Coordinates of C-alpha atoms in Angstrom, one line a residue:
M1 CA 0.0 0.0 0.0
K2 CA 1.3 3.5 -0.8
E3 CA 2.8 5.2 2.2
G4 CA 0.3 7.6 3.8
F5 CA -2.8 6.1 2.2
K6 CA -3.9 4.1 5.3
I7 CA -6.0 6.2 7.6
N8 CA -7.9 5.6 10.8
K9 CA -11.6 4.9 10.6
S10 CA -13.6 7.9 11.5
A11 CA -17.3 8.5 12.4
N12 CA -17.2 11.9 10.7
P13 CA -17.9 12.4 7.0
I14 CA -14.8 12.2 5.0
I15 CA -13.9 13.6 1.6
F16 CA -10.9 12.1 -0.2
A17 CA -9.2 14.7 -2.4
V18 CA -7.6 12.5 -5.0
S19 CA -5.1 13.8 -7.7
D20 CA -2.4 12.5 -10.0
S21 CA -0.4 15.6 -8.9
I22 CA -0.1 17.2 -5.5
G23 CA -3.9 17.5 -4.9
E24 CA -4.2 21.2 -4.1
T25 CA -7.0 21.8 -6.6
A26 CA -9.1 18.9 -5.4
E27 CA -8.7 19.9 -1.7
L28 CA -9.5 23.6 -2.4
A29 CA -12.6 22.6 -4.3
A30 CA -13.7 20.3 -1.5
R31 CA -13.1 23.0 1.2
A32 CA -15.0 25.6 -0.9
A33 CA -18.0 23.2 -0.8
T34 CA -17.8 22.1 2.8
V35 CA -17.8 25.7 4.2
Q36 CA -21.4 25.9 2.9
F37 CA -22.4 23.4 5.6
D38 CA -22.8 24.5 9.2
S39 CA -21.2 21.2 10.4
G40 CA -17.5 21.5 10.9
N41 CA -16.9 17.9 11.3
I42 CA -16.3 17.0 7.7
E43 CA -12.7 15.8 7.2
I44 CA -10.8 16.3 4.0
I45 CA -7.9 14.0 3.3
R46 CA -5.5 14.5 0.4
F47 CA -4.4 11.6 -1.7
P48 CA -1.7 12.9 -4.1
Y49 CA 0.2 11.3 -7.0
V50 CA -2.5 8.7 -7.8
T51 CA -0.9 7.9 -11.2
D52 CA -2.0 4.3 -11.8
T53 CA -4.9 2.0 -11.2
E54 CA -3.1 0.2 -8.4
Y55 CA -3.1 3.3 -6.3
A56 CA -6.6 4.2 -7.4
S57 CA -7.7 0.8 -6.1
E58 CA -6.2 1.5 -2.7
V59 CA -8.2 4.7 -2.6
I60 CA -11.4 2.7 -3.1
L61 CA -10.4 0.2 -0.5
E62 CA -9.9 3.0 2.0
A63 CA -13.1 4.7 1.1
K64 CA -15.1 1.4 1.6
K65 CA -14.0 1.4 5.3
H66 CA -16.0 4.5 6.0
E67 CA -19.8 4.8 6.3
S68 CA -19.8 8.5 5.1
C69 CA -17.2 9.1 2.5
A70 CA -17.0 10.8 -0.9
I71 CA -14.3 11.3 -3.4
V72 CA -13.3 14.6 -5.2
C73 CA -10.8 13.9 -7.9
T74 CA -8.7 16.1 -10.3
I75 CA -7.1 13.3 -12.3
V76 CA -6.1 14.1 -15.9
L77 CA -4.8 10.6 -16.8
P78 CA -7.9 9.1 -18.6
E79 CA -7.3 5.5 -17.7
V80 CA -6.8 6.2 -14.0
R81 CA -9.7 8.6 -13.8
E82 CA -12.1 6.2 -15.6
Y83 CA -11.0 3.3 -13.4
L84 CA -11.5 5.4 -10.2
I85 CA -15.0 6.5 -11.4
E86 CA -16.0 3.0 -12.3
K87 CA -14.9 1.4 -9.0
A88 CA -16.5 4.2 -7.0
R89 CA -19.8 3.5 -8.9
E90 CA -19.5 -0.2 -8.3
N91 CA -19.1 0.4 -4.5
N92 CA -21.7 3.2 -4.2
I93 CA -19.1 5.8 -3.3
P94 CA -20.1 9.3 -4.3
L95 CA -17.5 10.8 -6.6
V96 CA -17.1 14.2 -8.2
D97 CA -14.8 14.3 -11.2
I98 CA -13.6 17.9 -11.7
M99 CA -11.1 17.6 -14.5
G100 CA -12.8 15.1 -16.8
P101 CA -15.9 17.3 -17.7
L102 CA -13.7 20.4 -17.9
I103 CA -11.2 18.9 -20.3
E104 CA -14.1 17.5 -22.4
T105 CA -15.9 20.8 -22.5
I106 CA -12.8 22.8 -23.5
G107 CA -12.0 20.2 -26.1
K108 CA -15.3 21.1 -27.8
I109 CA -14.3 24.7 -28.3
T110 CA -10.7 24.3 -29.5
P111 CA -9.0 22.1 -32.1
L112 CA -6.1 21.7 -29.7
K113 CA -5.6 18.3 -28.0
P114 CA -5.1 18.1 -24.2
K115 CA -1.6 17.2 -23.0
L116 CA -3.0 15.0 -20.2
E117 CA 0.1 15.6 -18.1
P118 CA -0.3 15.7 -14.3
G119 CA 1.0 18.8 -12.5
L120 CA 1.0 21.2 -15.5
A121 CA -0.8 23.9 -13.6
R122 CA 1.7 23.8 -10.7
R123 CA 4.6 24.0 -13.2
V124 CA 3.0 27.0 -14.9
D125 CA 2.7 28.7 -11.5
E126 CA 6.3 27.9 -10.7
E127 CA 7.4 29.4 -14.0
Y128 CA 5.4 32.5 -13.3
F129 CA 6.9 33.1 -9.8
K130 CA 10.4 32.5 -11.2
K131 CA 9.7 35.3 -13.7
V132 CA 8.4 37.6 -11.0
E133 CA 11.5 36.9 -8.9
A134 CA 13.8 37.6 -11.9
V135 CA 12.1 40.9 -12.6
E136 CA 12.3 42.0 -9.0
F137 CA 16.0 41.0 -9.0
A138 CA 16.7 43.1 -12.2
V139 CA 15.1 46.1 -10.5
K140 CA 16.9 45.7 -7.2
Y141 CA 20.4 45.3 -8.9
D142 CA 19.9 47.7 -11.8
D143 CA 22.7 50.2 -12.6
G144 CA 25.1 48.9 -9.9
K145 CA 22.8 49.9 -7.0
D146 CA 24.1 47.0 -4.9
P147 CA 27.3 45.2 -5.8
R148 CA 26.3 42.3 -3.7
G149 CA 23.8 41.3 -6.4
L150 CA 26.7 40.5 -8.8
A151 CA 27.5 37.2 -7.1
K152 CA 23.8 36.2 -7.0
A153 CA 23.1 37.0 -10.6
D154 CA 22.8 34.4 -13.5
V155 CA 24.2 37.1 -15.8
V156 CA 26.1 40.3 -15.2
L157 CA 25.9 43.0 -17.9
I158 CA 28.7 45.6 -18.0
G159 CA 29.1 48.6 -20.3
V160 CA 29.1 52.3 -20.7
S161 CA 25.9 54.4 -20.3
R162 CA 23.2 53.9 -23.1
T163 CA 24.3 50.4 -24.2
S164 CA 20.8 49.0 -23.3
K165 CA 21.8 47.3 -20.1
T166 CA 18.6 47.9 -18.3
P167 CA 16.2 47.0 -21.2
L168 CA 18.2 43.8 -21.7
A169 CA 18.1 43.0 -18.0
M170 CA 14.3 43.3 -18.0
Y171 CA 13.9 41.4 -21.2
L172 CA 16.0 38.5 -19.9
A173 CA 14.1 38.6 -16.6
H174 CA 11.0 37.6 -18.5
K175 CA 13.0 34.6 -19.6
R176 CA 13.4 33.8 -15.9
I177 CA 17.1 34.9 -15.9
K178 CA 18.4 36.9 -13.0
V179 CA 20.4 39.8 -14.3
A180 CA 22.5 42.5 -12.5
N181 CA 24.0 45.3 -14.6
L182 CA 26.8 47.6 -13.9
P183 CA 27.8 50.9 -15.7
L184 CA 31.5 51.4 -16.4
V185 CA 32.6 55.0 -15.7
P186 CA 36.3 56.0 -15.9
E187 CA 36.0 58.1 -12.7
V188 CA 34.5 55.2 -10.7
S189 CA 36.4 51.9 -10.1
P190 CA 34.3 48.8 -10.5
P191 CA 33.5 47.1 -7.2
E192 CA 35.7 44.2 -6.2
E193 CA 32.7 41.9 -6.4
L194 CA 32.8 42.2 -10.2
F195 CA 36.2 40.5 -10.4
E196 CA 35.0 37.7 -8.1
V197 CA 32.3 36.7 -10.6
S198 CA 33.1 34.0 -13.2
P199 CA 33.9 35.6 -16.5
K200 CA 31.5 33.1 -18.1
K201 CA 28.6 34.9 -16.4
I202 CA 29.7 38.4 -17.4
I203 CA 28.7 40.0 -20.7
G204 CA 30.4 43.2 -21.9
L205 CA 28.3 45.4 -24.1
T206 CA 30.1 47.6 -26.6
I207 CA 28.9 50.1 -29.2
N208 CA 30.1 52.1 -32.2
P209 CA 31.3 55.6 -31.0
Q210 CA 29.2 57.4 -33.6
K211 CA 26.1 55.4 -32.8
L212 CA 26.6 56.2 -29.1
Y213 CA 27.1 59.9 -29.9
E214 CA 23.8 60.0 -31.7
I215 CA 22.0 58.1 -28.9
R216 CA 23.3 60.4 -26.2
K217 CA 22.5 63.6 -28.0
E218 CA 18.9 62.4 -28.5
R219 CA 18.8 61.4 -24.8
L220 CA 19.9 64.9 -23.7
K221 CA 17.3 66.5 -26.0
A222 CA 14.6 64.3 -24.6
L223 CA 15.5 65.5 -21.2
G224 CA 15.5 69.2 -22.3
L225 CA 19.2 69.5 -21.9
N226 CA 21.9 71.1 -24.0
G227 CA 23.0 68.5 -26.6
E228 CA 26.6 69.9 -26.4
A229 CA 27.1 68.6 -22.9
T230 CA 30.3 66.6 -22.1
Y231 CA 28.2 63.5 -21.7
A232 CA 27.5 63.5 -25.5
S233 CA 30.9 64.7 -26.7
M234 CA 32.9 62.4 -28.9
E235 CA 36.0 62.9 -26.7
R236 CA 34.1 61.7 -23.6
I237 CA 32.6 58.8 -25.5
L238 CA 35.9 57.6 -26.8
K239 CA 37.4 57.8 -23.3
E240 CA 34.6 55.8 -21.8
L241 CA 34.7 53.1 -24.5
E242 CA 38.4 52.7 -24.1
Y243 CA 38.1 52.4 -20.3
A244 CA 35.2 49.9 -20.6
D245 CA 37.2 47.8 -23.1
A246 CA 40.2 47.7 -20.8
I247 CA 37.9 46.4 -18.0
M248 CA 36.4 43.7 -20.2
R249 CA 39.8 42.6 -21.4
K250 CA 41.0 42.4 -17.7
I251 CA 38.0 40.2 -16.8
G252 CA 38.2 38.1 -20.0
C253 CA 34.5 38.1 -20.6
P254 CA 32.7 37.8 -23.9
K255 CA 31.6 41.0 -25.6
I256 CA 28.6 41.9 -27.8
D257 CA 28.4 45.0 -30.1
V258 CA 24.9 46.4 -29.6
S259 CA 25.3 49.2 -32.2
N260 CA 22.7 47.9 -34.7
K261 CA 21.0 45.2 -32.7
A262 CA 17.5 45.2 -31.2
V263 CA 17.2 44.2 -27.6
E264 CA 15.6 40.9 -28.6
E265 CA 18.6 40.1 -30.9
T266 CA 21.2 41.0 -28.2
A267 CA 19.3 39.0 -25.6
A268 CA 19.2 35.9 -27.9
K269 CA 23.0 36.3 -28.3
I270 CA 23.5 36.5 -24.5
I271 CA 21.4 33.3 -24.0
E272 CA 23.4 31.6 -26.7
I273 CA 26.7 32.5 -25.0
I274 CA 25.5 31.4 -21.6
K275 CA 24.3 28.1 -22.9
K276 CA 27.6 27.6 -24.7
N277 CA 29.4 28.3 -21.5
E278 CA 27.2 25.7 -19.8
E279 CA 26.0 28.0 -17.0
P280 CA 23.0 26.1 -15.6
I281 CA 20.4 29.0 -15.5
L282 CA 17.8 27.9 -18.0

């Protein structure tokens, strides 16, 4: 008998929440229904990972021991679900099948075929929360705000101002990749933490000087500032690029020229580099 399936006989009504995954949905549905009754003595017991007819049979055997027992099931595997339904019918055990009718109904309004894989909803939720976590990480460790994030990141982006570090970090975050980014400025030495990170996790972003000149001038105009400021001077740009290139050479990290690349294109290149370096982030 599967571990945890044997339960003590109870005089109270019992609902078995049966699932071929962890059983959260079946239990929540059962609880939502039981609160409609004044009696608080209805027990709900979860039976997770019922993935074959042998375990389904054990559920029925346990249910038969109780005078007042019902089954609520969220099983997507057809053969297991049908077996459980049939055996419950044979033994006069009330059963509510949640997933079967839903899958059948949805199948009538779409040409797509159901995957019939247990636990898909949970995996989708996990992917969503990983994405949220990565976005929060990108915001927290944007623009070198906290150098402690460099060691925690899946990818560290370095480069001069206006090389798309922040947009890239946010784009990659939606791919569930935790990214920290750090601006390279001649007057400010990079934090020591940068040189403690594996060069395989660091990506240097470079850009054509003329392209950067145009971007910075437009940026100043958008801010209502004088386009002739030092920030957008070619002399300053060349100095910054030379300094950034020296840092990247010292680290020995791969570099990407973002001059004529869209964020999506650069992000794809970053993912390609990381996968090639076999960093286990995806």
